[in-house]
Short mmCIF file of C-alpha atoms in Angstrom, two decimals:
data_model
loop_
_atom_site.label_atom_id
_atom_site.label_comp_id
_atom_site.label_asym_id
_atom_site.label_seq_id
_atom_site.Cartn_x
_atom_site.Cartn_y
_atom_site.Cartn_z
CA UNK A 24 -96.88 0.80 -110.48
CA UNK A 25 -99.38 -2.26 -110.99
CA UNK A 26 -98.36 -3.59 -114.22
CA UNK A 27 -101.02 -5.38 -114.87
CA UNK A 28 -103.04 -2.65 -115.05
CA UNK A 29 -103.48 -1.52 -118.68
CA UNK A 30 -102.20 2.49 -118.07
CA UNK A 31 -99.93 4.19 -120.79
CA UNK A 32 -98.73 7.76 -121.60
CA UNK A 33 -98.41 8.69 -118.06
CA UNK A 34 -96.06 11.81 -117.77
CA UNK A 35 -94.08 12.21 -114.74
CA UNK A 36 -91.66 9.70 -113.46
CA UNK A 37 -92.32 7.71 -116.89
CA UNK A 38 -90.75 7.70 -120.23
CA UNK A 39 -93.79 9.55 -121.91
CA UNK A 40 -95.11 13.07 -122.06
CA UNK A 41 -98.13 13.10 -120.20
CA UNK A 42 -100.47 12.87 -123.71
CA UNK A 43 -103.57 12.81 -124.04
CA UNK A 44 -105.20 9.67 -124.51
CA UNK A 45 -108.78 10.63 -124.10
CA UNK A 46 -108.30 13.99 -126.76
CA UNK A 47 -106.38 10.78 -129.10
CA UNK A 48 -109.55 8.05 -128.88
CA UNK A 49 -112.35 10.69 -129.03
CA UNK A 50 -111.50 13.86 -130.99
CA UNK A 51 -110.83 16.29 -128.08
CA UNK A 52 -107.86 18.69 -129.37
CA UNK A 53 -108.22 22.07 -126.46
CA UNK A 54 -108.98 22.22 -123.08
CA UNK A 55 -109.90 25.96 -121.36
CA UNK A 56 -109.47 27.42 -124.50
CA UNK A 57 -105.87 26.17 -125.04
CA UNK A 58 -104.82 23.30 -128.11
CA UNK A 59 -104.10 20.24 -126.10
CA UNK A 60 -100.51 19.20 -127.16
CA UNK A 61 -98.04 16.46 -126.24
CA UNK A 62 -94.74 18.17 -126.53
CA UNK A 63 -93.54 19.42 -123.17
CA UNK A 64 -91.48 22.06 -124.55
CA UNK A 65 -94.30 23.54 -126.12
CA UNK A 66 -95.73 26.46 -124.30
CA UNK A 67 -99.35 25.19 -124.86
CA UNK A 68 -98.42 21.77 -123.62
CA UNK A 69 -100.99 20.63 -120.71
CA UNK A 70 -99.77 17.62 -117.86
CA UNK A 71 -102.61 15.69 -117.29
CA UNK A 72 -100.75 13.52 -114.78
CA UNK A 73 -101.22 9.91 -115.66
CA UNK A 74 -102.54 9.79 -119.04
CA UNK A 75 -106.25 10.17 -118.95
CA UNK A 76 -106.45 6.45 -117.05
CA UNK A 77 -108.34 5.33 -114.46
CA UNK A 78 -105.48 3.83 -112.26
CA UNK A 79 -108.04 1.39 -111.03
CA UNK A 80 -109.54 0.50 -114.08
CA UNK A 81 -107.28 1.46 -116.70
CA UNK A 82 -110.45 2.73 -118.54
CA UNK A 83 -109.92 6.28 -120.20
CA UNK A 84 -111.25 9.00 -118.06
CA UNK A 85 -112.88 12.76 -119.44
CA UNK A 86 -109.57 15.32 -120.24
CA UNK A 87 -111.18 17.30 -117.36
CA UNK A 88 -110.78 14.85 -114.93
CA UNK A 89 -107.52 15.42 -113.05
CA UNK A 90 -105.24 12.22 -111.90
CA UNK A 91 -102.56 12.64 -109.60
CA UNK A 92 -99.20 11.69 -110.08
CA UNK A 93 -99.53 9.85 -106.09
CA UNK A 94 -102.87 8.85 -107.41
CA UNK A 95 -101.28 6.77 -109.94
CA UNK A 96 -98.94 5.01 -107.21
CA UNK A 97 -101.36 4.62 -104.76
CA UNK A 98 -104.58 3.44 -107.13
CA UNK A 99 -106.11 2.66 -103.84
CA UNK A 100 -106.41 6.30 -103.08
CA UNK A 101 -107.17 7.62 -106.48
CA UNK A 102 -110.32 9.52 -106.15
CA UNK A 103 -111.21 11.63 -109.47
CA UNK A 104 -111.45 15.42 -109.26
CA UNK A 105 -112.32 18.18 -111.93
CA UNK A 106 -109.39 19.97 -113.20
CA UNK A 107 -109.89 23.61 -113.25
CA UNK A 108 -109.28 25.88 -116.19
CA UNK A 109 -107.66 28.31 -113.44
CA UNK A 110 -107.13 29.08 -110.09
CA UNK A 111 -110.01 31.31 -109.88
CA UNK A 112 -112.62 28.93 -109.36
CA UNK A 113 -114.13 29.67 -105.84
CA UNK A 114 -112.81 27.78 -102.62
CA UNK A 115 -116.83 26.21 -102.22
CA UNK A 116 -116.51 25.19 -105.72
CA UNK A 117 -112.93 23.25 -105.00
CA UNK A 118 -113.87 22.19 -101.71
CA UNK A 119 -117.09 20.72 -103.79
CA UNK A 120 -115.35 18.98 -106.23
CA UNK A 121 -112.03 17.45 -104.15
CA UNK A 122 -114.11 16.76 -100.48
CA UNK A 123 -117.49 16.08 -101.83
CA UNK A 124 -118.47 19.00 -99.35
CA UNK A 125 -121.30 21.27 -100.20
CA UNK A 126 -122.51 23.04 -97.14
CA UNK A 127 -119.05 24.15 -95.31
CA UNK A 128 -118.97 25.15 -91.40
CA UNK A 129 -116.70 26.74 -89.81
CA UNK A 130 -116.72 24.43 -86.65
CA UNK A 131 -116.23 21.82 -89.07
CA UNK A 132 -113.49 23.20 -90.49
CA UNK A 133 -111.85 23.71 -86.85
CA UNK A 134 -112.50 20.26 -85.80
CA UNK A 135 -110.28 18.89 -89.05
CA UNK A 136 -107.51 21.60 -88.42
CA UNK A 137 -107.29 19.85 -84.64
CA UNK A 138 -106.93 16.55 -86.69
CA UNK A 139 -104.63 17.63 -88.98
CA UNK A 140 -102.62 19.46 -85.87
CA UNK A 141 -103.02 15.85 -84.13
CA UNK A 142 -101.68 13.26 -86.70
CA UNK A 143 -99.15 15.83 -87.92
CA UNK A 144 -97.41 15.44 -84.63
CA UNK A 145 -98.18 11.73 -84.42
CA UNK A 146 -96.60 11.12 -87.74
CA UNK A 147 -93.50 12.75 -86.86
CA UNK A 148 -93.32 11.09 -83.26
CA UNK A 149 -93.26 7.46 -85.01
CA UNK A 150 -92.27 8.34 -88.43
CA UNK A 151 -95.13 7.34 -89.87
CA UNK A 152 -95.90 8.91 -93.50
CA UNK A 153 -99.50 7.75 -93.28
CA UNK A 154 -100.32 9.86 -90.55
CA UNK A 155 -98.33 12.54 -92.24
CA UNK A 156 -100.15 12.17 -95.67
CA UNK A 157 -103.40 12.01 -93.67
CA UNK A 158 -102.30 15.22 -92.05
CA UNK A 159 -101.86 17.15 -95.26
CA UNK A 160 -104.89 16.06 -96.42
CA UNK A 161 -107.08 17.12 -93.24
CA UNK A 162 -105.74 20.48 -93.39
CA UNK A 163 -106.05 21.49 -96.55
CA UNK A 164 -109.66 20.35 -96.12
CA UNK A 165 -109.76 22.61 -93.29
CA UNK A 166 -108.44 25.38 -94.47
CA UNK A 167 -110.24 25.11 -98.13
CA UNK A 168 -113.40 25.06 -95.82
CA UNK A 169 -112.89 28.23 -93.73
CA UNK A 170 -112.39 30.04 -96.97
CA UNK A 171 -115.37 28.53 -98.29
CA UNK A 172 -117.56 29.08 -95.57
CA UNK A 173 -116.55 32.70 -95.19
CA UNK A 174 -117.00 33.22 -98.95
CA UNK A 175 -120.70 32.11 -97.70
CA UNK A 176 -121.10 34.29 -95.12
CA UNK A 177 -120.13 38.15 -96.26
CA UNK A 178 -117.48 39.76 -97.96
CA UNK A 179 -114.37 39.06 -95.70
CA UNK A 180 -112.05 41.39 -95.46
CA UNK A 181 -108.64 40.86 -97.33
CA UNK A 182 -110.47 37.68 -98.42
CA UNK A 183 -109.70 38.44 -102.11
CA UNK A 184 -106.88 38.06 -104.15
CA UNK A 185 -105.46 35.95 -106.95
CA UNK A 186 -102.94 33.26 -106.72
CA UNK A 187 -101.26 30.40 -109.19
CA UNK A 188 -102.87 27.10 -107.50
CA UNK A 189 -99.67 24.17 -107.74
CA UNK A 190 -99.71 20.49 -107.29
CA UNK A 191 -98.86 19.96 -103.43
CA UNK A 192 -97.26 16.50 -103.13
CA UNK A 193 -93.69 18.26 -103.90
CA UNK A 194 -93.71 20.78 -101.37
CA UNK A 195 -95.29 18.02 -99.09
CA UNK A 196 -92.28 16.62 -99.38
CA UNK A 197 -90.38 19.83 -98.66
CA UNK A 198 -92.03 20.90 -95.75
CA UNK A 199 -91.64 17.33 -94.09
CA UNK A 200 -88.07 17.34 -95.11
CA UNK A 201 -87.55 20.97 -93.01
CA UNK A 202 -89.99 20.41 -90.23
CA UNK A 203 -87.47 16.88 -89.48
CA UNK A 204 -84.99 19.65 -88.56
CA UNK A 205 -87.49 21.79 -86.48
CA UNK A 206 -90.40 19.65 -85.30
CA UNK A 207 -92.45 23.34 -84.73
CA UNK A 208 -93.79 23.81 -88.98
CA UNK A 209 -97.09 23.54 -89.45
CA UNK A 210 -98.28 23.94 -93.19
CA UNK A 211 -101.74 25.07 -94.93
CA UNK A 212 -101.58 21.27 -96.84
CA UNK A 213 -101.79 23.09 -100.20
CA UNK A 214 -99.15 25.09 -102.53
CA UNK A 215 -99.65 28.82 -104.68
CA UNK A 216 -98.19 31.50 -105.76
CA UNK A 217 -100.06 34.91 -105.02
CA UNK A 218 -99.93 37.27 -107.92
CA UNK A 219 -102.05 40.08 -106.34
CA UNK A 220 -102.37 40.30 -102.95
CA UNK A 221 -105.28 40.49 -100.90
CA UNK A 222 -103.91 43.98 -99.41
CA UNK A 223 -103.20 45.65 -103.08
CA UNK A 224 -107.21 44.35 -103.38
CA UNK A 225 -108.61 45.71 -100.66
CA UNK A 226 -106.31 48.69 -100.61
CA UNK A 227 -105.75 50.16 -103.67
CA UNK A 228 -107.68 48.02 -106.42
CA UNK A 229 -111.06 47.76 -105.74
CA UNK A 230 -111.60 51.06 -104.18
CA UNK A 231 -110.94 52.14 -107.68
CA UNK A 232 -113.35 49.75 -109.12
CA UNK A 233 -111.81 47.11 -110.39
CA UNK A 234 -113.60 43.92 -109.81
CA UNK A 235 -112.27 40.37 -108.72
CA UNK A 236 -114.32 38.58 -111.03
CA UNK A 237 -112.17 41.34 -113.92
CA UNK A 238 -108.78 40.04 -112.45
CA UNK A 239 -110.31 36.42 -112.42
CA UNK A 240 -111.36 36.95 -116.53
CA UNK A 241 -107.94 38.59 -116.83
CA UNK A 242 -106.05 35.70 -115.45
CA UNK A 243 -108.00 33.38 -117.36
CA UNK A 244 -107.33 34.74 -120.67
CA UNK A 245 -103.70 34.24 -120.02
CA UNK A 246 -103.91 30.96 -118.94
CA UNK A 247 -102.91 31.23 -115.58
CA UNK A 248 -102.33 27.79 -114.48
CA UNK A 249 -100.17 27.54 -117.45
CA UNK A 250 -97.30 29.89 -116.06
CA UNK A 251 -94.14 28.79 -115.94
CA UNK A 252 -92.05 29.47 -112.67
CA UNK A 253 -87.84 28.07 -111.66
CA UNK A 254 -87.32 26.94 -107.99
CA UNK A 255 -84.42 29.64 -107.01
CA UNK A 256 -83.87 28.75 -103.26
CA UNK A 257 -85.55 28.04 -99.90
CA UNK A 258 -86.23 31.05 -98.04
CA UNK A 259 -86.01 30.85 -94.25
CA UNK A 260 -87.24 34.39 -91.77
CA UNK A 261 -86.28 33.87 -87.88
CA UNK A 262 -86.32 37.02 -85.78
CA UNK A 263 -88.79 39.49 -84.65
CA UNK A 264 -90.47 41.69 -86.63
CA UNK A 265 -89.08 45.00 -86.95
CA UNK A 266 -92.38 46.98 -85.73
CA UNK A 267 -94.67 44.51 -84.35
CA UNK A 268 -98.35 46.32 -84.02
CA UNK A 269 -99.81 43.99 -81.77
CA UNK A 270 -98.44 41.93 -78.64
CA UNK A 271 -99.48 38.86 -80.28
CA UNK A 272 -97.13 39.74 -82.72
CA UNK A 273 -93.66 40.43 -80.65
CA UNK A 274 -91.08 37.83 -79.93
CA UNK A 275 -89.33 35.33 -82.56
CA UNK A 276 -90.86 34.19 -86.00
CA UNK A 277 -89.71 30.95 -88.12
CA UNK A 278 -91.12 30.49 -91.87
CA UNK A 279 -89.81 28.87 -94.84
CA UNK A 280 -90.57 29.49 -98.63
CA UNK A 281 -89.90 28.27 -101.93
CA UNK A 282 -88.63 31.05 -103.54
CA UNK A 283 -89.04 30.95 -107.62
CA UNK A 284 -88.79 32.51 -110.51
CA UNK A 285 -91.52 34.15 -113.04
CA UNK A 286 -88.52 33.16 -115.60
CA UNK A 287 -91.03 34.08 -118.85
CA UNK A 288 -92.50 37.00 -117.08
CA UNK A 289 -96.02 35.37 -117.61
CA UNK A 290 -97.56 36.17 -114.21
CA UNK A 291 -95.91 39.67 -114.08
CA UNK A 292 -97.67 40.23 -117.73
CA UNK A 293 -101.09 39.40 -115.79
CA UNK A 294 -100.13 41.94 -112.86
CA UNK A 295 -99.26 44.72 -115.56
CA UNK A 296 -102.66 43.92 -117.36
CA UNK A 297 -104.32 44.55 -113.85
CA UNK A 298 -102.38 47.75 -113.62
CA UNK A 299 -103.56 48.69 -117.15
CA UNK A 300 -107.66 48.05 -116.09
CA UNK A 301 -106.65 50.05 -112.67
CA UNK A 302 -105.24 52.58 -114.63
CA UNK A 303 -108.49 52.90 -117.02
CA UNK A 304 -110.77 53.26 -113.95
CA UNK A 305 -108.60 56.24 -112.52
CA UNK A 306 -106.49 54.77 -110.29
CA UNK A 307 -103.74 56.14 -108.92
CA UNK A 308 -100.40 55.19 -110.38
CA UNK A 309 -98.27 55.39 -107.68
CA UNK A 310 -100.52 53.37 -105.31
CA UNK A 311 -100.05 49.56 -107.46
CA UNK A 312 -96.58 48.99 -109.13
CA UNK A 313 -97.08 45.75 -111.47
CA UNK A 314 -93.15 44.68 -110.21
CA UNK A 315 -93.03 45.10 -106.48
CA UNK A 316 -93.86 41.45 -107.08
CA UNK A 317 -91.71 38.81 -105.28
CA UNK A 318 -92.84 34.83 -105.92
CA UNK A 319 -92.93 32.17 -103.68
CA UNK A 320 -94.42 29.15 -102.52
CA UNK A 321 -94.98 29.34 -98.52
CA UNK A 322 -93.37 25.74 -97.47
CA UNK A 323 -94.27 26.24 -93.68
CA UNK A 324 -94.00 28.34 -90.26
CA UNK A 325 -94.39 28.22 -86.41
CA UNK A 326 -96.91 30.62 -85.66
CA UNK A 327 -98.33 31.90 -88.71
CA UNK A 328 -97.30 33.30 -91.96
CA UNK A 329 -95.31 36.81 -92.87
CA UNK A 330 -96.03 39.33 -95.79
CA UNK A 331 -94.52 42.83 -97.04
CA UNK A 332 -96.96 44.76 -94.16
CA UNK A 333 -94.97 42.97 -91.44
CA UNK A 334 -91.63 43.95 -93.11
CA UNK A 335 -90.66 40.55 -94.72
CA UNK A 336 -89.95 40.59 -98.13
CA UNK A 337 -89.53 36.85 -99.98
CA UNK A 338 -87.10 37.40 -102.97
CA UNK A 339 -83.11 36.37 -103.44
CA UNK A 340 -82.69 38.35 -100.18
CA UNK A 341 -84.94 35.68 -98.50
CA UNK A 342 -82.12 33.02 -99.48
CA UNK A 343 -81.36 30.56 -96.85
CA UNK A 344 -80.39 27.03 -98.36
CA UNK A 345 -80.22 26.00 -102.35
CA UNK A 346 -82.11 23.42 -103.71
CA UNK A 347 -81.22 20.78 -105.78
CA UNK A 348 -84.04 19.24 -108.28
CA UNK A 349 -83.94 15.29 -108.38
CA UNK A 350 -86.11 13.70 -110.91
#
């Protein structure tokens, strides 16, 4: 960190909580409905990354305004985007706010997948974490985009669901750290936790009328983004799939995950209050169980990713390698 640069109360990798300086010099005490506290052990208590500081300027910043941890490294990089309440905010509105992009295409969206495909490999051939931070970055533009331009165009198909968003540089970090041992990864260059699944949507929810926008207000209300999850163990599937339904899908799979833990049951409370609306509307009880929920982070894979309906299941089973959290 530049010293010089007048930036205090700056949470992780520092001595200090990320506070609140902003809520401290101008009277701001909640933030998406939830009392903006200091304490880290407190339930309630919101990171804000770096303090509220403009790493360039060292000038306070709105409580809204998200600063990276990297961002506070790197002040060359820092670029200000609006932290969301939740997850639920749509992919346009995220691609909006983090790219600056307001009309997506999907051809655009190909192009930086190629790029991020490109300098992935480039920044493993010569070790170069610029090309590999670069890399990251193109692709989850890409794939932030693709969503957002099919959100524009029609209701896709499994193209609903709900899902914990996380900070990515961490698993960045991951994946590069597995994909030195495999050289075949490639990643989605972002990090979440689905809590329902675009299948139990499609499938079984919203043919019984329950709405997205109800599991969005539901998720909201318990302060999604808030939840609380353990790293268990990294998760590793490579084999074939045990009834492959299409030739594209025969021969060997490799995929790693995070595997972690809902420890305070807070996102299984949000699947059960689904289950309860589901319930109301007539649905059939059998059809959604609230705990045939198994949480993970997808870290990367070589040809694309696995789920439940291809007969991979990613809890303690999924165990490959512990991890061991370094500060």
């Amino acid at each position: 960190m530049n010293s010089t640069k007048p930036i205090s109360g700056t949470g992780t990798g520092t001595p200090y909580p990320a506070a609140s300086d902003v809520a401290k010099e101008t009277g701001i005490t909640s933030f998406g409905g939830v009392e903006v506290v200091d304490n880290a052990a407190n339930p309630n208590y919101i990171g804000h990354g770096v303090g509220h500081r403009d790493p360039k300027t060292g000038a306070p910043v709105d409580a809204h305004i998200h600063i990276p941890t990297r961002g506070e490294l790197h002040p060359e990089e820092f670029a200000a985007t609006q932290m969301l309440e939740a997850d639920v905010a749509s992919n346009k509105e995220i691609l909006q706010s983090e790219f600056n992009i307001s009309n997506p295409g999907k051809y655009h969206a190909g192009w930086y997948k190629a790029k991020s495909i490109f300098n992935g490999v480039i920044g493993r051939m010569v070790s170069s974490q610029r090309h590999l931070d670069k890399a990251a970055k193109q692709g989850r533009l890409a794939a932030l985009e693709l969503s957002a331009y099919q959100e524009d165009n029609g209701d896709t198909p499994f193209g609903s669901y709900l899902q914990q968003t996380l900070d990515y540089a961490p698993f960045s970090d991951l994946f590069e750290s597995i994909n030195a041992t495999t050289g075949t990864l490639q990643t989605r260059g972002e990090a979440h936790v689905t809590v329902v699944t675009p299948p139990e949507f499609d499938r079984v929810l919203k043919p019984a009328g329950v709405t997205i926008e109800e599991i969005d207000d539901i998720a909201k209300q318990a302060n999604i983004q808030l939840s609380r999850l353990t790293p268990v163990c990294v998760g590793r599937f490579k084999g074939s799939l045990p009834n492959p339904k299409v030739d594209a899908d025969k021969g060997t799979f490799l995929l790693y995950s995070l595997v972690v833990a809902d420890e305070f049951g807070e996102l299984l409370a949000i699947r059960k209050r689904v289950f309860e609306l589901y319930r109301q509307r007539g649905g059939e009880g059998a059809l959604f169980q609230p705990e045939s929920f198994w949480p993970h982070v997808t870290i990367g894979f070589d040809r694309r990713d696995l789920f439940v309906e291809d007969g991979v299941y990613k809890g303690i089973n999924f165990c490959y390698a512990h991890i061991h959290l370094v500060d």
